[in-house]
XYZ file of C-alpha atoms in Angstrom:
372
model
C 389.303 241.300 117.681
C 386.334 239.615 119.349
C 384.675 239.223 115.958
C 387.791 237.391 114.593
C 387.907 235.157 117.655
C 384.216 234.340 117.170
C 384.851 233.359 113.522
C 387.720 231.097 114.540
C 385.532 229.444 117.184
C 382.738 228.804 114.663
C 385.160 227.352 112.089
C 386.738 225.117 114.744
C 383.330 223.822 115.806
C 382.420 223.103 112.161
C 385.694 221.177 111.692
C 384.926 219.094 114.795
C 381.451 218.309 113.466
C 382.889 217.256 110.072
C 385.512 215.033 111.634
C 383.008 213.495 113.997
C 380.678 212.781 111.089
C 383.480 211.193 109.045
C 384.598 209.049 111.962
C 381.151 207.912 112.971
C 380.932 204.463 114.527
C 377.532 203.838 112.961
C 379.007 201.400 110.438
C 379.141 203.955 107.615
C 382.106 205.352 105.697
C 382.745 209.090 105.350
C 380.784 208.917 102.080
C 377.721 207.749 104.007
C 377.758 204.276 102.443
C 377.351 201.445 104.915
C 380.432 199.308 105.444
C 380.179 195.648 104.458
C 380.179 193.240 107.369
C 382.905 190.919 106.122
C 382.506 188.695 109.138
C 379.094 187.659 107.872
C 380.471 186.330 104.577
C 381.042 182.588 104.693
C 384.476 181.241 103.735
C 385.939 184.701 103.160
C 389.741 184.355 103.328
C 391.144 185.849 106.539
C 393.590 188.153 104.733
C 390.676 189.672 102.795
C 388.528 189.886 105.907
C 391.150 191.532 108.118
C 391.825 194.727 106.156
C 390.755 197.129 103.442
C 392.565 195.977 100.285
C 394.384 198.480 98.067
C 395.483 197.532 94.544
C 397.710 199.399 92.058
C 397.449 198.751 88.320
C 400.390 200.098 86.285
C 400.534 199.989 82.490
C 403.483 201.120 80.429
C 401.681 201.808 77.164
C 398.761 204.199 76.929
C 396.853 206.746 74.924
C 394.641 204.108 73.286
C 391.152 202.784 73.926
C 392.468 199.262 74.685
C 394.498 200.640 77.606
C 391.523 202.601 78.938
C 389.285 199.525 78.837
C 391.919 197.247 80.420
C 392.338 199.680 83.333
C 388.564 200.130 83.633
C 388.045 196.357 83.711
C 390.527 195.922 86.563
C 389.149 198.892 88.500
C 385.514 197.833 88.136
C 386.254 194.264 89.202
C 388.253 195.394 92.204
C 385.724 197.940 93.334
C 382.934 195.363 93.029
C 384.850 193.420 95.684
C 385.130 196.497 97.878
C 388.832 197.057 97.079
C 390.437 200.426 96.464
C 391.972 200.270 92.964
C 394.318 202.964 91.652
C 395.423 202.928 87.998
C 398.271 204.535 86.112
C 399.306 204.640 82.446
C 402.861 205.772 81.686
C 402.118 206.455 77.993
C 405.302 204.635 76.928
C 407.483 206.674 79.288
C 409.858 204.138 80.904
C 410.956 206.526 83.678
C 407.359 207.236 84.707
C 406.499 203.542 84.490
C 409.267 202.423 86.840
C 408.688 205.387 89.146
C 405.052 204.344 89.508
C 406.158 200.842 90.532
C 408.561 202.309 93.082
C 405.750 204.435 94.517
C 403.515 201.346 94.758
C 406.219 199.768 96.915
C 406.586 202.834 99.108
C 402.849 203.214 99.603
C 402.549 199.558 100.576
C 399.788 198.438 98.285
C 398.446 194.983 98.993
C 398.976 193.894 95.378
C 400.202 195.214 92.032
C 399.262 194.459 88.418
C 401.945 195.371 85.883
C 401.038 195.621 82.194
C 403.492 195.730 79.262
C 406.688 195.760 81.283
C 409.140 195.241 78.418
C 412.601 195.566 79.910
C 415.023 193.969 82.374
C 414.227 196.686 84.895
C 410.680 195.313 85.082
C 412.020 191.977 86.319
C 414.020 193.757 89.024
C 410.932 195.751 90.010
C 408.863 192.598 90.345
C 411.570 190.991 92.473
C 411.602 194.004 94.821
C 407.820 193.931 95.131
C 407.659 190.253 95.961
C 410.542 190.575 98.425
C 408.409 193.144 100.270
C 405.576 190.635 100.387
C 403.518 192.389 97.697
C 401.994 189.879 95.251
C 402.259 190.633 91.539
C 400.350 189.718 88.377
C 401.774 190.810 85.028
C 400.130 191.186 81.635
C 401.983 191.125 78.291
C 405.360 191.565 79.989
C 408.841 190.167 79.422
C 409.007 186.376 79.788
C 411.936 186.684 82.227
C 409.406 187.718 84.863
C 408.624 184.005 85.157
C 411.930 183.607 87.043
C 410.369 185.446 90.010
C 408.705 182.966 92.328
C 404.999 183.396 92.936
C 404.239 185.728 90.016
C 401.460 184.970 87.532
C 402.083 186.064 83.948
C 399.003 186.636 81.822
C 398.663 187.367 78.135
C 396.291 187.114 75.280
C 397.038 183.984 73.292
C 399.174 185.963 70.848
C 399.840 182.985 68.637
C 396.140 182.400 68.185
C 395.476 186.109 67.672
C 397.951 186.249 64.818
C 396.705 182.950 63.368
C 393.052 184.051 63.360
C 393.890 187.343 61.625
C 396.230 185.762 59.089
C 393.838 182.910 58.307
C 391.149 185.497 57.615
C 393.544 187.398 55.317
C 394.613 184.243 53.514
C 391.028 183.130 52.972
C 390.156 186.424 51.291
C 393.283 186.405 49.102
C 392.956 182.713 48.203
C 396.627 182.207 49.111
C 398.058 184.789 46.712
C 398.716 188.516 47.064
C 400.962 191.395 48.166
C 400.700 192.595 51.733
C 402.000 195.312 54.051
C 403.090 194.303 57.560
C 402.540 196.812 60.369
C 404.604 195.697 63.352
C 407.077 196.981 65.926
C 409.742 194.990 67.715
C 410.584 195.030 71.408
C 407.222 194.139 72.978
C 406.633 190.539 74.103
C 403.207 190.215 72.386
C 404.646 191.629 69.160
C 407.508 189.162 69.248
C 405.082 186.284 69.639
C 402.858 187.514 66.813
C 405.854 187.968 64.551
C 406.833 184.331 65.052
C 403.445 183.207 63.732
C 403.669 185.682 60.856
C 407.088 184.443 59.751
C 405.865 180.863 59.719
C 402.754 181.962 57.823
C 404.929 183.421 55.045
C 406.879 180.171 54.800
C 403.695 178.111 54.648
C 402.070 180.412 52.068
C 404.660 181.298 49.412
C 401.961 183.030 47.315
C 401.743 185.788 49.950
C 404.457 188.395 49.469
C 405.468 191.128 51.933
C 406.129 194.394 50.067
C 406.456 196.833 52.984
C 407.019 196.650 56.732
C 407.053 199.435 59.325
C 405.668 200.488 62.690
C 406.299 202.690 65.716
C 404.997 202.655 69.280
C 404.381 206.170 70.511
C 401.755 208.333 72.204
C 400.439 209.152 68.724
C 400.894 205.766 67.046
C 397.694 206.028 65.003
C 398.639 209.444 63.623
C 402.182 208.355 62.737
C 400.858 205.182 61.125
C 398.338 207.160 59.085
C 401.104 209.390 57.764
C 403.395 206.446 57.014
C 400.662 204.498 55.186
C 399.688 207.589 53.213
C 403.303 208.012 52.090
C 403.568 204.306 51.274
C 400.474 204.426 49.061
C 402.125 207.014 46.815
C 404.773 204.368 45.995
C 402.317 201.575 45.258
C 399.445 202.138 42.874
C 396.140 200.276 42.730
C 396.606 196.570 42.262
C 400.081 196.514 43.820
C 398.872 195.966 47.408
C 396.077 193.647 48.382
C 396.027 193.724 52.187
C 397.556 195.057 55.370
C 398.246 192.887 58.422
C 398.152 195.205 61.455
C 399.489 193.567 64.625
C 397.981 196.285 66.847
C 394.700 198.130 66.526
C 396.475 201.494 66.840
C 398.190 200.559 63.561
C 394.902 199.486 61.991
C 393.173 202.746 62.938
C 395.879 204.822 61.237
C 395.932 202.564 58.186
C 392.144 202.696 57.801
C 392.141 206.478 57.881
C 394.926 206.701 55.330
C 393.242 204.240 52.957
C 389.942 206.112 53.118
C 391.560 209.486 52.510
C 393.420 208.096 49.511
C 390.338 206.327 48.134
C 392.185 203.018 48.374
C 389.549 200.948 50.157
C 390.369 198.024 47.883
C 393.286 197.343 50.228
C 391.814 195.365 53.138
C 393.001 195.452 56.752
C 393.283 192.413 59.035
C 394.042 193.454 62.582
C 394.491 192.471 66.217
C 392.671 193.936 69.259
C 389.337 195.727 69.419
C 387.766 198.830 70.924
C 384.725 201.029 70.338
C 386.795 203.184 68.018
C 387.794 200.079 66.033
C 384.218 198.829 65.741
C 383.038 202.204 64.550
C 385.675 202.268 61.818
C 384.935 198.738 60.741
C 381.231 199.587 60.324
C 381.717 202.723 58.213
C 380.596 202.625 54.594
C 383.277 201.108 52.362
C 385.519 200.498 55.350
C 388.722 198.655 54.380
C 388.929 196.995 57.829
C 387.806 193.436 57.130
C 388.428 191.633 60.433
C 390.183 191.776 63.782
C 391.146 189.084 66.306
C 390.691 190.081 69.932
C 390.031 189.427 73.579
C 387.757 191.858 75.423
C 390.260 194.185 77.177
C 387.860 194.773 80.097
C 387.770 191.016 80.663
C 391.588 190.947 80.616
C 391.681 193.590 83.329
C 389.045 191.771 85.406
C 390.788 188.392 85.186
C 394.107 189.922 86.190
C 392.417 191.511 89.208
C 390.853 188.186 90.276
C 394.205 186.436 90.044
C 395.758 189.110 92.241
C 392.879 188.831 94.725
C 393.499 185.089 94.982
C 397.177 185.739 95.696
C 396.288 188.217 98.437
C 393.912 185.588 99.820
C 396.752 183.069 99.944
C 395.186 180.811 97.296
C 397.004 178.921 94.562
C 397.364 180.616 91.178
C 398.984 179.369 87.962
C 402.382 180.745 86.901
C 400.958 181.547 83.443
C 397.534 182.069 81.936
C 396.524 182.863 78.339
C 393.172 184.428 77.481
C 391.605 182.951 74.361
C 390.701 185.303 71.498
C 387.980 185.307 68.863
C 387.696 186.687 65.319
C 385.360 189.604 64.627
C 384.551 190.248 60.973
C 383.032 193.208 59.206
C 380.437 190.859 57.723
C 379.326 189.859 61.251
C 379.129 193.477 62.378
C 376.970 194.469 59.407
C 374.702 191.444 59.701
C 372.342 192.733 62.400
C 371.516 196.105 60.859
C 372.312 198.131 63.999
C 375.505 199.785 65.119
C 377.587 197.436 67.281
C 379.805 198.570 70.146
C 381.770 196.784 72.851
C 378.669 196.415 75.005
C 376.491 194.953 72.258
C 379.167 192.839 70.596
C 377.790 189.806 72.445
C 374.832 189.904 70.029
C 377.095 188.488 67.344
C 379.883 186.938 69.431
C 378.331 184.562 71.973
C 379.934 184.974 75.421
C 381.721 188.187 74.523
C 382.477 190.376 77.548
C 381.813 187.620 80.067
C 384.303 185.487 81.948
C 384.122 183.528 85.179
C 387.796 182.605 85.122
C 389.184 182.567 88.680
C 385.957 183.970 90.117
C 385.690 182.130 93.439
C 382.548 181.680 95.539
C 383.888 184.057 98.177
C 384.341 186.706 95.468
C 380.725 186.287 94.346
C 379.554 186.603 97.947
C 381.720 189.695 98.516
C 380.417 191.318 95.316
C 376.843 190.605 96.372
C 377.428 192.138 99.803
C 379.035 195.260 98.353
C 376.279 195.646 95.753
C 373.656 195.523 98.482
C 375.135 198.514 100.307
């Protein structure tokens, strides 16, 4: 009995020591890292100075490298400012997506980023968040979100993305050829890209669409690969010249199907980029000719900065488009070394870097946090 009591006493003393260490007033967190003295940072907005900021980033789609990089970009940018940033991907599950937003409200985050909200319920969610005083930035979400006061809607310039890819395709085909269109309806960026594509067909009557299909799922690339493989059995060599893939998950599946079938003469012109995409584009005899893209990590970072400005009480635009660039297989193969997302700036000047909405107080806060 005495032995048990002694054990309990020892454990209790250890717990007290641990709690005392974690709650030390020496200016260090429980991790041992010194806390930033926000009061020493000039012109730091009071709302940023007064509390520890917590951000939630919620994305409906998932399972792809683009999603992972978008979330990583937002998280890294927020943490560089000393914020706590939680991320969640619903993997196209609407119930999980909206439940995550509801939880963000209940847990009283200081700000929320919503990516790919594609339904009317998203608009209602955003209204509820703002009514609770929680600022919101959305990416690639339904345009009706613009009806909610104070929200900033961001997107890639989808019109320019589609134009860059289609211009590349048209240049290679010299204005004449049969193409396959990989696209899915229901997502705001896809709708915008489709508008450019339809006008492209009208302006270039020598380009003929022979097939069109697409599905958004947790295994989009696999389903696309199977669908393209089946399609190729219907169209022999010479009957298809190119594939326009409006999402890199489509392009990945198409590239795999073409290689397996030995049909690399069919070229792919896509949208979006990731390390997996770049690797496929650089393979020997790869059919993937070009892709138009914005660095997804930059997208995440810019969205985070916009949200930080809202929390700080600073003015932000109601809408902001991130400008894309075209990446070609010829460019990737020109330097003789394998190119990934980190080294892409060797062939695309300015790739991976953006100072959009990066205020002086943010730079100072990053510097202070880096020094700890």
